[in-house]
Amino acid sequence: MLKIRDLNVHYGGIHALRGVDIDVEAGQIVSIIGSNGAGKSTLLNAICSVVKTSKGTVEFKNKTLPKQINKIVEMGISQVPEGRLIFANLTVKDNLMMGAYLRKDKIQIQKDLENVYGLFPRLLERKEQMAGTLSGGEQQMLAMGRGLMSDPDLILLDEPSLGLAPLLVNTIFEIILNIKKMNKTILLVEQNAYKALSIADVGYVLEQGTIVKKGLASELIKDPVIQEAYLGKKKV
Ligand SMILES: Nc1ncnc2c1ncn2[C@@H]1O[C@H](COP(=O)(O)OP(=O)(O)O)[C@@H](O)[C@H]1O
Ligand SMILES: [Mg+2]
């Protein structure tokens, strides 16, 4: 579904992505794990042309992705950015509706809104509340809900668990599994390597802009080198 080849990004003198190859098949959760500064956000921003690439190709559904964000959304990709970027002075419901701004199918939009409320009952309870008054976890739910409102086939999630309390982290990862069950494909980037790999089909390890390892998530999670570097386990 998504095919990335030899992707490179430079920020001035910083070579932030170096020859990245990634494949995401329809129906999968693919997790990219990597520490702070590895290039995870850069990767998602490069897919969506939020940052300029210096080399490489991104194909989605066998077509080269256009550079205009509206066209990318129309093709079926939705990005839930790091830091969430919700509209603090709009209600929860209006924030969700912003996600559907390119759509005209009113009946289906209403159905998707109900599905989002089904996935996130907290958002239903707070639908008339200003988004700026939500807790961090609720804001993450809102950002994910808004991402679903464009009815994407592929969702790009940038560190959805960042800064959340452990219980909420579990909730967010359970919700990601439920989103997969809604026939969505998910590309997830995370510092929480254990959680990200435990829900994924396939995993990649990104270090300083380079993919250093890829494989079945169930195997990566057992890999001693990954365990030591990312899962807080010492070699014995
Ligand atoms: N807008 C920018 N200008 C210059 N350097 C940047 C910019 N954004 C990110 N970087 C650098 O690129 C590298 C990768 O950053 P980023 O993609 O944000 O990593 P991650 O999301 O994995 O924490 C880091 O060294 C970071 O400092
Ligand atoms: Mg980041």
JSON list of N, CA, C and O in Angstrom, two decimals, residues 124-180:
[
{"chain": "A", "resi": 124, "resn": "LEU", "atom": "N", "xyz": [-17.40, 11.79, 23.20]},
{"chain": "A", "resi": 124, "resn": "LEU", "atom": "CA", "xyz": [-18.85, 11.99, 23.14]},
{"chain": "A", "resi": 124, "resn": "LEU", "atom": "C", "xyz": [-19.32, 12.76, 24.38]},
{"chain": "A", "resi": 124, "resn": "LEU", "atom": "O", "xyz": [-20.06, 13.73, 24.27]},
{"chain": "A", "resi": 125, "resn": "GLU", "atom": "N", "xyz": [-18.82, 12.34, 25.55]},
{"chain": "A", "resi": 125, "resn": "GLU", "atom": "CA", "xyz": [-19.20, 13.04, 26.79]},
{"chain": "A", "resi": 125, "resn": "GLU", "atom": "C", "xyz": [-18.81, 14.51, 26.75]},
{"chain": "A", "resi": 125, "resn": "GLU", "atom": "O", "xyz": [-19.45, 15.35, 27.36]},
{"chain": "A", "resi": 126, "resn": "ARG", "atom": "N", "xyz": [-17.73, 14.81, 26.04]},
{"chain": "A", "resi": 126, "resn": "ARG", "atom": "CA", "xyz": [-17.19, 16.16, 26.07]},
{"chain": "A", "resi": 126, "resn": "ARG", "atom": "C", "xyz": [-17.35, 16.90, 24.74]},
{"chain": "A", "resi": 126, "resn": "ARG", "atom": "O", "xyz": [-16.64, 17.84, 24.44]},
{"chain": "A", "resi": 127, "resn": "LYS", "atom": "N", "xyz": [-18.32, 16.49, 23.94]},
{"chain": "A", "resi": 127, "resn": "LYS", "atom": "CA", "xyz": [-18.35, 17.00, 22.55]},
{"chain": "A", "resi": 127, "resn": "LYS", "atom": "C", "xyz": [-18.56, 18.51, 22.46]},
{"chain": "A", "resi": 127, "resn": "LYS", "atom": "O", "xyz": [-18.12, 19.14, 21.51]},
{"chain": "A", "resi": 128, "resn": "GLU", "atom": "N", "xyz": [-19.24, 19.11, 23.45]},
{"chain": "A", "resi": 128, "resn": "GLU", "atom": "CA", "xyz": [-19.48, 20.56, 23.39]},
{"chain": "A", "resi": 128, "resn": "GLU", "atom": "C", "xyz": [-18.41, 21.35, 24.16]},
{"chain": "A", "resi": 128, "resn": "GLU", "atom": "O", "xyz": [-18.48, 22.57, 24.23]},
{"chain": "A", "resi": 129, "resn": "GLN", "atom": "N", "xyz": [-17.44, 20.62, 24.75]},
{"chain": "A", "resi": 129, "resn": "GLN", "atom": "CA", "xyz": [-16.42, 21.28, 25.56]},
{"chain": "A", "resi": 129, "resn": "GLN", "atom": "C", "xyz": [-15.32, 21.86, 24.65]},
{"chain": "A", "resi": 129, "resn": "GLN", "atom": "O", "xyz": [-15.03, 21.29, 23.60]},
{"chain": "A", "resi": 130, "resn": "MET", "atom": "N", "xyz": [-14.72, 23.00, 25.07]},
{"chain": "A", "resi": 130, "resn": "MET", "atom": "CA", "xyz": [-13.60, 23.55, 24.30]},
{"chain": "A", "resi": 130, "resn": "MET", "atom": "C", "xyz": [-12.43, 22.56, 24.37]},
{"chain": "A", "resi": 130, "resn": "MET", "atom": "O", "xyz": [-12.08, 22.07, 25.45]},
{"chain": "A", "resi": 131, "resn": "ALA", "atom": "N", "xyz": [-11.81, 22.32, 23.23]},
{"chain": "A", "resi": 131, "resn": "ALA", "atom": "CA", "xyz": [-10.75, 21.31, 23.17]},
{"chain": "A", "resi": 131, "resn": "ALA", "atom": "C", "xyz": [-9.57, 21.66, 24.08]},
{"chain": "A", "resi": 131, "resn": "ALA", "atom": "O", "xyz": [-8.91, 20.77, 24.61]},
{"chain": "A", "resi": 132, "resn": "GLY", "atom": "N", "xyz": [-9.33, 22.95, 24.27]},
{"chain": "A", "resi": 132, "resn": "GLY", "atom": "CA", "xyz": [-8.21, 23.38, 25.11]},
{"chain": "A", "resi": 132, "resn": "GLY", "atom": "C", "xyz": [-8.35, 22.96, 26.56]},
{"chain": "A", "resi": 132, "resn": "GLY", "atom": "O", "xyz": [-7.36, 22.94, 27.30]},
{"chain": "A", "resi": 133, "resn": "THR", "atom": "N", "xyz": [-9.56, 22.60, 26.99]},
{"chain": "A", "resi": 133, "resn": "THR", "atom": "CA", "xyz": [-9.77, 22.20, 28.38]},
{"chain": "A", "resi": 133, "resn": "THR", "atom": "C", "xyz": [-9.63, 20.69, 28.58]},
{"chain": "A", "resi": 133, "resn": "THR", "atom": "O", "xyz": [-9.77, 20.20, 29.69]},
{"chain": "A", "resi": 134, "resn": "LEU", "atom": "N", "xyz": [-9.34, 19.95, 27.53]},
{"chain": "A", "resi": 134, "resn": "LEU", "atom": "CA", "xyz": [-9.19, 18.50, 27.66]},
{"chain": "A", "resi": 134, "resn": "LEU", "atom": "C", "xyz": [-7.85, 18.15, 28.30]},
{"chain": "A", "resi": 134, "resn": "LEU", "atom": "O", "xyz": [-6.88, 18.90, 28.17]},
{"chain": "A", "resi": 135, "resn": "SER", "atom": "N", "xyz": [-7.79, 16.98, 28.93]},
{"chain": "A", "resi": 135, "resn": "SER", "atom": "CA", "xyz": [-6.51, 16.47, 29.44]},
{"chain": "A", "resi": 135, "resn": "SER", "atom": "C", "xyz": [-5.64, 16.03, 28.26]},
{"chain": "A", "resi": 135, "resn": "SER", "atom": "O", "xyz": [-6.12, 15.91, 27.13]},
{"chain": "A", "resi": 136, "resn": "GLY", "atom": "N", "xyz": [-4.36, 15.76, 28.56]},
{"chain": "A", "resi": 136, "resn": "GLY", "atom": "CA", "xyz": [-3.44, 15.34, 27.50]},
{"chain": "A", "resi": 136, "resn": "GLY", "atom": "C", "xyz": [-3.92, 14.09, 26.77]},
{"chain": "A", "resi": 136, "resn": "GLY", "atom": "O", "xyz": [-3.86, 14.01, 25.55]},
{"chain": "A", "resi": 137, "resn": "GLY", "atom": "N", "xyz": [-4.39, 13.12, 27.54]},
{"chain": "A", "resi": 137, "resn": "GLY", "atom": "CA", "xyz": [-4.87, 11.88, 26.93]},
{"chain": "A", "resi": 137, "resn": "GLY", "atom": "C", "xyz": [-6.09, 12.11, 26.06]},
{"chain": "A", "resi": 137, "resn": "GLY", "atom": "O", "xyz": [-6.22, 11.54, 24.97]},
{"chain": "A", "resi": 138, "resn": "GLU", "atom": "N", "xyz": [-6.98, 12.98, 26.54]},
{"chain": "A", "resi": 138, "resn": "GLU", "atom": "CA", "xyz": [-8.19, 13.28, 25.76]},
{"chain": "A", "resi": 138, "resn": "GLU", "atom": "C", "xyz": [-7.83, 14.05, 24.48]},
{"chain": "A", "resi": 138, "resn": "GLU", "atom": "O", "xyz": [-8.44, 13.84, 23.43]},
{"chain": "A", "resi": 139, "resn": "GLN", "atom": "N", "xyz": [-6.82, 14.90, 24.58]},
{"chain": "A", "resi": 139, "resn": "GLN", "atom": "CA", "xyz": [-6.39, 15.64, 23.38]},
{"chain": "A", "resi": 139, "resn": "GLN", "atom": "C", "xyz": [-5.80, 14.68, 22.35]},
{"chain": "A", "resi": 139, "resn": "GLN", "atom": "O", "xyz": [-6.00, 14.84, 21.15]},
{"chain": "A", "resi": 140, "resn": "GLN", "atom": "N", "xyz": [-5.09, 13.66, 22.85]},
{"chain": "A", "resi": 140, "resn": "GLN", "atom": "CA", "xyz": [-4.55, 12.65, 21.92]},
{"chain": "A", "resi": 140, "resn": "GLN", "atom": "C", "xyz": [-5.70, 11.89, 21.24]},
{"chain": "A", "resi": 140, "resn": "GLN", "atom": "O", "xyz": [-5.67, 11.65, 20.04]},
{"chain": "A", "resi": 141, "resn": "MET", "atom": "N", "xyz": [-6.72, 11.56, 22.03]},
{"chain": "A", "resi": 141, "resn": "MET", "atom": "CA", "xyz": [-7.89, 10.89, 21.46]},
{"chain": "A", "resi": 141, "resn": "MET", "atom": "C", "xyz": [-8.55, 11.78, 20.41]},
{"chain": "A", "resi": 141, "resn": "MET", "atom": "O", "xyz": [-8.95, 11.31, 19.34]},
{"chain": "A", "resi": 142, "resn": "LEU", "atom": "N", "xyz": [-8.65, 13.06, 20.71]},
{"chain": "A", "resi": 142, "resn": "LEU", "atom": "CA", "xyz": [-9.28, 14.00, 19.78]},
{"chain": "A", "resi": 142, "resn": "LEU", "atom": "C", "xyz": [-8.47, 14.08, 18.47]},
{"chain": "A", "resi": 142, "resn": "LEU", "atom": "O", "xyz": [-9.04, 14.06, 17.38]},
{"chain": "A", "resi": 143, "resn": "ALA", "atom": "N", "xyz": [-7.15, 14.13, 18.60]},
{"chain": "A", "resi": 143, "resn": "ALA", "atom": "CA", "xyz": [-6.32, 14.21, 17.40]},
{"chain": "A", "resi": 143, "resn": "ALA", "atom": "C", "xyz": [-6.48, 12.95, 16.55]},
{"chain": "A", "resi": 143, "resn": "ALA", "atom": "O", "xyz": [-6.56, 13.01, 15.32]},
{"chain": "A", "resi": 144, "resn": "MET", "atom": "N", "xyz": [-6.57, 11.80, 17.22]},
{"chain": "A", "resi": 144, "resn": "MET", "atom": "CA", "xyz": [-6.76, 10.55, 16.47]},
{"chain": "A", "resi": 144, "resn": "MET", "atom": "C", "xyz": [-8.15, 10.50, 15.85]},
{"chain": "A", "resi": 144, "resn": "MET", "atom": "O", "xyz": [-8.32, 10.08, 14.70]},
{"chain": "A", "resi": 145, "resn": "GLY", "atom": "N", "xyz": [-9.15, 10.95, 16.62]},
{"chain": "A", "resi": 145, "resn": "GLY", "atom": "CA", "xyz": [-10.52, 10.99, 16.09]},
{"chain": "A", "resi": 145, "resn": "GLY", "atom": "C", "xyz": [-10.61, 11.90, 14.88]},
{"chain": "A", "resi": 145, "resn": "GLY", "atom": "O", "xyz": [-11.22, 11.56, 13.86]},
{"chain": "A", "resi": 146, "resn": "ARG", "atom": "N", "xyz": [-9.96, 13.06, 14.98]},
{"chain": "A", "resi": 146, "resn": "ARG", "atom": "CA", "xyz": [-9.98, 13.98, 13.84]},
{"chain": "A", "resi": 146, "resn": "ARG", "atom": "C", "xyz": [-9.30, 13.34, 12.63]},
{"chain": "A", "resi": 146, "resn": "ARG", "atom": "O", "xyz": [-9.77, 13.46, 11.49]},
{"chain": "A", "resi": 147, "resn": "GLY", "atom": "N", "xyz": [-8.21, 12.61, 12.90]},
{"chain": "A", "resi": 147, "resn": "GLY", "atom": "CA", "xyz": [-7.52, 11.91, 11.80]},
{"chain": "A", "resi": 147, "resn": "GLY", "atom": "C", "xyz": [-8.42, 10.90, 11.11]},
{"chain": "A", "resi": 147, "resn": "GLY", "atom": "O", "xyz": [-8.32, 10.68, 9.90]},
{"chain": "A", "resi": 148, "resn": "LEU", "atom": "N", "xyz": [-9.33, 10.29, 11.87]},
{"chain": "A", "resi": 148, "resn": "LEU", "atom": "CA", "xyz": [-10.23, 9.29, 11.28]},
{"chain": "A", "resi": 148, "resn": "LEU", "atom": "C", "xyz": [-11.35, 9.94, 10.47]},
{"chain": "A", "resi": 148, "resn": "LEU", "atom": "O", "xyz": [-11.96, 9.29, 9.63]},
{"chain": "A", "resi": 149, "resn": "MET", "atom": "N", "xyz": [-11.64, 11.21, 10.75]},
{"chain": "A", "resi": 149, "resn": "MET", "atom": "CA", "xyz": [-12.79, 11.86, 10.12]},
{"chain": "A", "resi": 149, "resn": "MET", "atom": "C", "xyz": [-12.59, 12.15, 8.63]},
{"chain": "A", "resi": 149, "resn": "MET", "atom": "O", "xyz": [-13.54, 12.52, 7.95]},
{"chain": "A", "resi": 150, "resn": "SER", "atom": "N", "xyz": [-11.38, 11.99, 8.14]},
{"chain": "A", "resi": 150, "resn": "SER", "atom": "CA", "xyz": [-11.22, 12.12, 6.68]},
{"chain": "A", "resi": 150, "resn": "SER", "atom": "C", "xyz": [-11.44, 10.75, 6.01]},
{"chain": "A", "resi": 150, "resn": "SER", "atom": "O", "xyz": [-11.27, 10.63, 4.81]},
{"chain": "A", "resi": 151, "resn": "ASP", "atom": "N", "xyz": [-11.79, 9.75, 6.81]},
{"chain": "A", "resi": 151, "resn": "ASP", "atom": "CA", "xyz": [-12.01, 8.38, 6.32]},
{"chain": "A", "resi": 151, "resn": "ASP", "atom": "C", "xyz": [-10.78, 7.85, 5.56]},
{"chain": "A", "resi": 151, "resn": "ASP", "atom": "O", "xyz": [-10.87, 7.44, 4.40]},
{"chain": "A", "resi": 152, "resn": "PRO", "atom": "N", "xyz": [-9.62, 7.87, 6.25]},
{"chain": "A", "resi": 152, "resn": "PRO", "atom": "CA", "xyz": [-8.39, 7.45, 5.58]},
{"chain": "A", "resi": 152, "resn": "PRO", "atom": "C", "xyz": [-8.29, 5.94, 5.44]},
{"chain": "A", "resi": 152, "resn": "PRO", "atom": "O", "xyz": [-8.93, 5.20, 6.19]},
{"chain": "A", "resi": 153, "resn": "ASP", "atom": "N", "xyz": [-7.48, 5.49, 4.50]},
{"chain": "A", "resi": 153, "resn": "ASP", "atom": "CA", "xyz": [-7.10, 4.08, 4.44]},
{"chain": "A", "resi": 153, "resn": "ASP", "atom": "C", "xyz": [-5.84, 3.84, 5.26]},
{"chain": "A", "resi": 153, "resn": "ASP", "atom": "O", "xyz": [-5.64, 2.77, 5.82]},
{"chain": "A", "resi": 154, "resn": "LEU", "atom": "N", "xyz": [-4.97, 4.86, 5.27]},
{"chain": "A", "resi": 154, "resn": "LEU", "atom": "CA", "xyz": [-3.70, 4.77, 6.00]},
{"chain": "A", "resi": 154, "resn": "LEU", "atom": "C", "xyz": [-3.61, 5.93, 6.99]},
{"chain": "A", "resi": 154, "resn": "LEU", "atom": "O", "xyz": [-3.81, 7.09, 6.62]},
{"chain": "A", "resi": 155, "resn": "ILE", "atom": "N", "xyz": [-3.34, 5.60, 8.25]},
{"chain": "A", "resi": 155, "resn": "ILE", "atom": "CA", "xyz": [-3.19, 6.63, 9.27]},
{"chain": "A", "resi": 155, "resn": "ILE", "atom": "C", "xyz": [-1.74, 6.65, 9.74]},
{"chain": "A", "resi": 155, "resn": "ILE", "atom": "O", "xyz": [-1.17, 5.60, 10.06]},
{"chain": "A", "resi": 156, "resn": "LEU", "atom": "N", "xyz": [-1.15, 7.84, 9.79]},
{"chain": "A", "resi": 156, "resn": "LEU", "atom": "CA", "xyz": [0.21, 8.01, 10.27]},
{"chain": "A", "resi": 156, "resn": "LEU", "atom": "C", "xyz": [0.12, 8.57, 11.69]},
{"chain": "A", "resi": 156, "resn": "LEU", "atom": "O", "xyz": [-0.41, 9.67, 11.89]},
{"chain": "A", "resi": 157, "resn": "LEU", "atom": "N", "xyz": [0.61, 7.83, 12.66]},
{"chain": "A", "resi": 157, "resn": "LEU", "atom": "CA", "xyz": [0.51, 8.25, 14.06]},
{"chain": "A", "resi": 157, "resn": "LEU", "atom": "C", "xyz": [1.90, 8.59, 14.59]},
{"chain": "A", "resi": 157, "resn": "LEU", "atom": "O", "xyz": [2.78, 7.74, 14.62]},
{"chain": "A", "resi": 158, "resn": "ASP", "atom": "N", "xyz": [2.06, 9.83, 15.04]},
{"chain": "A", "resi": 158, "resn": "ASP", "atom": "CA", "xyz": [3.36, 10.27, 15.55]},
{"chain": "A", "resi": 158, "resn": "ASP", "atom": "C", "xyz": [3.35, 10.30, 17.07]},
{"chain": "A", "resi": 158, "resn": "ASP", "atom": "O", "xyz": [2.79, 11.20, 17.68]},
{"chain": "A", "resi": 159, "resn": "GLU", "atom": "N", "xyz": [3.98, 9.30, 17.67]},
{"chain": "A", "resi": 159, "resn": "GLU", "atom": "CA", "xyz": [4.13, 9.19, 19.13]},
{"chain": "A", "resi": 159, "resn": "GLU", "atom": "C", "xyz": [2.85, 9.46, 19.90]},
{"chain": "A", "resi": 159, "resn": "GLU", "atom": "O", "xyz": [2.79, 10.35, 20.75]},
{"chain": "A", "resi": 160, "resn": "PRO", "atom": "N", "xyz": [1.81, 8.65, 19.65]},
{"chain": "A", "resi": 160, "resn": "PRO", "atom": "CA", "xyz": [0.54, 8.89, 20.35]},
{"chain": "A", "resi": 160, "resn": "PRO", "atom": "C", "xyz": [0.63, 8.73, 21.87]},
{"chain": "A", "resi": 160, "resn": "PRO", "atom": "O", "xyz": [-0.20, 9.27, 22.59]},
{"chain": "A", "resi": 161, "resn": "SER", "atom": "N", "xyz": [1.64, 8.00, 22.37]},
{"chain": "A", "resi": 161, "resn": "SER", "atom": "CA", "xyz": [1.70, 7.76, 23.82]},
{"chain": "A", "resi": 161, "resn": "SER", "atom": "C", "xyz": [2.56, 8.78, 24.55]},
{"chain": "A", "resi": 161, "resn": "SER", "atom": "O", "xyz": [2.66, 8.75, 25.77]},
{"chain": "A", "resi": 162, "resn": "LEU", "atom": "N", "xyz": [3.17, 9.70, 23.81]},
{"chain": "A", "resi": 162, "resn": "LEU", "atom": "CA", "xyz": [4.14, 10.64, 24.41]},
{"chain": "A", "resi": 162, "resn": "LEU", "atom": "C", "xyz": [3.49, 11.47, 25.52]},
{"chain": "A", "resi": 162, "resn": "LEU", "atom": "O", "xyz": [2.47, 12.13, 25.31]},
{"chain": "A", "resi": 163, "resn": "GLY", "atom": "N", "xyz": [4.09, 11.42, 26.70]},
{"chain": "A", "resi": 163, "resn": "GLY", "atom": "CA", "xyz": [3.64, 12.28, 27.80]},
{"chain": "A", "resi": 163, "resn": "GLY", "atom": "C", "xyz": [2.40, 11.81, 28.53]},
{"chain": "A", "resi": 163, "resn": "GLY", "atom": "O", "xyz": [1.88, 12.53, 29.38]},
{"chain": "A", "resi": 164, "resn": "LEU", "atom": "N", "xyz": [1.90, 10.61, 28.21]},
{"chain": "A", "resi": 164, "resn": "LEU", "atom": "CA", "xyz": [0.68, 10.14, 28.86]},
{"chain": "A", "resi": 164, "resn": "LEU", "atom": "C", "xyz": [1.00, 9.21, 30.04]},
{"chain": "A", "resi": 164, "resn": "LEU", "atom": "O", "xyz": [2.01, 8.51, 30.03]},
{"chain": "A", "resi": 165, "resn": "ALA", "atom": "N", "xyz": [0.10, 9.21, 31.03]},
{"chain": "A", "resi": 165, "resn": "ALA", "atom": "CA", "xyz": [0.24, 8.32, 32.17]},
{"chain": "A", "resi": 165, "resn": "ALA", "atom": "C", "xyz": [0.10, 6.87, 31.70]},
{"chain": "A", "resi": 165, "resn": "ALA", "atom": "O", "xyz": [-0.60, 6.60, 30.73]},
{"chain": "A", "resi": 166, "resn": "PRO", "atom": "N", "xyz": [0.77, 5.92, 32.41]},
{"chain": "A", "resi": 166, "resn": "PRO", "atom": "CA", "xyz": [0.81, 4.52, 31.95]},
{"chain": "A", "resi": 166, "resn": "PRO", "atom": "C", "xyz": [-0.56, 3.91, 31.64]},
{"chain": "A", "resi": 166, "resn": "PRO", "atom": "O", "xyz": [-0.69, 3.21, 30.63]},
{"chain": "A", "resi": 167, "resn": "LEU", "atom": "N", "xyz": [-1.56, 4.19, 32.46]},
{"chain": "A", "resi": 167, "resn": "LEU", "atom": "CA", "xyz": [-2.88, 3.61, 32.19]},
{"chain": "A", "resi": 167, "resn": "LEU", "atom": "C", "xyz": [-3.45, 4.10, 30.86]},
{"chain": "A", "resi": 167, "resn": "LEU", "atom": "O", "xyz": [-4.02, 3.33, 30.08]},
{"chain": "A", "resi": 168, "resn": "LEU", "atom": "N", "xyz": [-3.27, 5.38, 30.62]},
{"chain": "A", "resi": 168, "resn": "LEU", "atom": "CA", "xyz": [-3.76, 5.97, 29.36]},
{"chain": "A", "resi": 168, "resn": "LEU", "atom": "C", "xyz": [-2.98, 5.44, 28.18]},
{"chain": "A", "resi": 168, "resn": "LEU", "atom": "O", "xyz": [-3.53, 5.27, 27.09]},
{"chain": "A", "resi": 169, "resn": "VAL", "atom": "N", "xyz": [-1.68, 5.20, 28.39]},
{"chain": "A", "resi": 169, "resn": "VAL", "atom": "CA", "xyz": [-0.86, 4.64, 27.32]},
{"chain": "A", "resi": 169, "resn": "VAL", "atom": "C", "xyz": [-1.47, 3.31, 26.87]},
{"chain": "A", "resi": 169, "resn": "VAL", "atom": "O", "xyz": [-1.67, 3.07, 25.68]},
{"chain": "A", "resi": 170, "resn": "ASN", "atom": "N", "xyz": [-1.83, 2.48, 27.84]},
{"chain": "A", "resi": 170, "resn": "ASN", "atom": "CA", "xyz": [-2.47, 1.20, 27.50]},
{"chain": "A", "resi": 170, "resn": "ASN", "atom": "C", "xyz": [-3.75, 1.42, 26.71]},
{"chain": "A", "resi": 170, "resn": "ASN", "atom": "O", "xyz": [-4.02, 0.73, 25.73]},
{"chain": "A", "resi": 171, "resn": "THR", "atom": "N", "xyz": [-4.56, 2.36, 27.16]},
{"chain": "A", "resi": 171, "resn": "THR", "atom": "CA", "xyz": [-5.83, 2.66, 26.48]},
{"chain": "A", "resi": 171, "resn": "THR", "atom": "C", "xyz": [-5.57, 3.05, 25.03]},
{"chain": "A", "resi": 171, "resn": "THR", "atom": "O", "xyz": [-6.23, 2.56, 24.11]},
{"chain": "A", "resi": 172, "resn": "ILE", "atom": "N", "xyz": [-4.61, 3.95, 24.83]},
{"chain": "A", "resi": 172, "resn": "ILE", "atom": "CA", "xyz": [-4.32, 4.43, 23.48]},
{"chain": "A", "resi": 172, "resn": "ILE", "atom": "C", "xyz": [-3.89, 3.28, 22.56]},
{"chain": "A", "resi": 172, "resn": "ILE", "atom": "O", "xyz": [-4.35, 3.16, 21.43]},
{"chain": "A", "resi": 173, "resn": "PHE", "atom": "N", "xyz": [-3.06, 2.37, 23.07]},
{"chain": "A", "resi": 173, "resn": "PHE", "atom": "CA", "xyz": [-2.62, 1.25, 22.23]},
{"chain": "A", "resi": 173, "resn": "PHE", "atom": "C", "xyz": [-3.77, 0.28, 21.94]},
{"chain": "A", "resi": 173, "resn": "PHE", "atom": "O", "xyz": [-3.84, -0.28, 20.85]},
{"chain": "A", "resi": 174, "resn": "GLU", "atom": "N", "xyz": [-4.67, 0.11, 22.91]},
{"chain": "A", "resi": 174, "resn": "GLU", "atom": "CA", "xyz": [-5.85, -0.72, 22.65]},
{"chain": "A", "resi": 174, "resn": "GLU", "atom": "C", "xyz": [-6.71, -0.09, 21.55]},
{"chain": "A", "resi": 174, "resn": "GLU", "atom": "O", "xyz": [-7.25, -0.77, 20.68]},
{"chain": "A", "resi": 175, "resn": "ILE", "atom": "N", "xyz": [-6.83, 1.23, 21.61]},
{"chain": "A", "resi": 175, "resn": "ILE", "atom": "CA", "xyz": [-7.63, 1.93, 20.60]},
{"chain": "A", "resi": 175, "resn": "ILE", "atom": "C", "xyz": [-6.99, 1.78, 19.21]},
{"chain": "A", "resi": 175, "resn": "ILE", "atom": "O", "xyz": [-7.69, 1.60, 18.22]},
{"chain": "A", "resi": 176, "resn": "ILE", "atom": "N", "xyz": [-5.66, 1.80, 19.17]},
{"chain": "A", "resi": 176, "resn": "ILE", "atom": "CA", "xyz": [-4.99, 1.63, 17.87]},
{"chain": "A", "resi": 176, "resn": "ILE", "atom": "C", "xyz": [-5.35, 0.25, 17.29]},
{"chain": "A", "resi": 176, "resn": "ILE", "atom": "O", "xyz": [-5.62, 0.12, 16.09]},
{"chain": "A", "resi": 177, "resn": "LEU", "atom": "N", "xyz": [-5.39, -0.75, 18.15]},
{"chain": "A", "resi": 177, "resn": "LEU", "atom": "CA", "xyz": [-5.80, -2.08, 17.67]},
{"chain": "A", "resi": 177, "resn": "LEU", "atom": "C", "xyz": [-7.24, -2.07, 17.17]},
{"chain": "A", "resi": 177, "resn": "LEU", "atom": "O", "xyz": [-7.57, -2.72, 16.18]},
{"chain": "A", "resi": 178, "resn": "ASN", "atom": "N", "xyz": [-8.10, -1.31, 17.85]},
{"chain": "A", "resi": 178, "resn": "ASN", "atom": "CA", "xyz": [-9.49, -1.21, 17.40]},
{"chain": "A", "resi": 178, "resn": "ASN", "atom": "C", "xyz": [-9.60, -0.47, 16.06]},
{"chain": "A", "resi": 178, "resn": "ASN", "atom": "O", "xyz": [-10.46, -0.78, 15.24]},
{"chain": "A", "resi": 179, "resn": "ILE", "atom": "N", "xyz": [-8.72, 0.51, 15.86]},
{"chain": "A", "resi": 179, "resn": "ILE", "atom": "CA", "xyz": [-8.72, 1.23, 14.57]},
{"chain": "A", "resi": 179, "resn": "ILE", "atom": "C", "xyz": [-8.32, 0.27, 13.44]},
{"chain": "A", "resi": 179, "resn": "ILE", "atom": "O", "xyz": [-8.89, 0.28, 12.36]},
{"chain": "A", "resi": 180, "resn": "LYS", "atom": "N", "xyz": [-7.36, -0.60, 13.74]},
{"chain": "A", "resi": 180, "resn": "LYS", "atom": "CA", "xyz": [-6.98, -1.62, 12.75]},
{"chain": "A", "resi": 180, "resn": "LYS", "atom": "C", "xyz": [-8.19, -2.48, 12.37]},
{"chain": "A", "resi": 180, "resn": "LYS", "atom": "O", "xyz": [-8.39, -2.80, 11.19]}
]
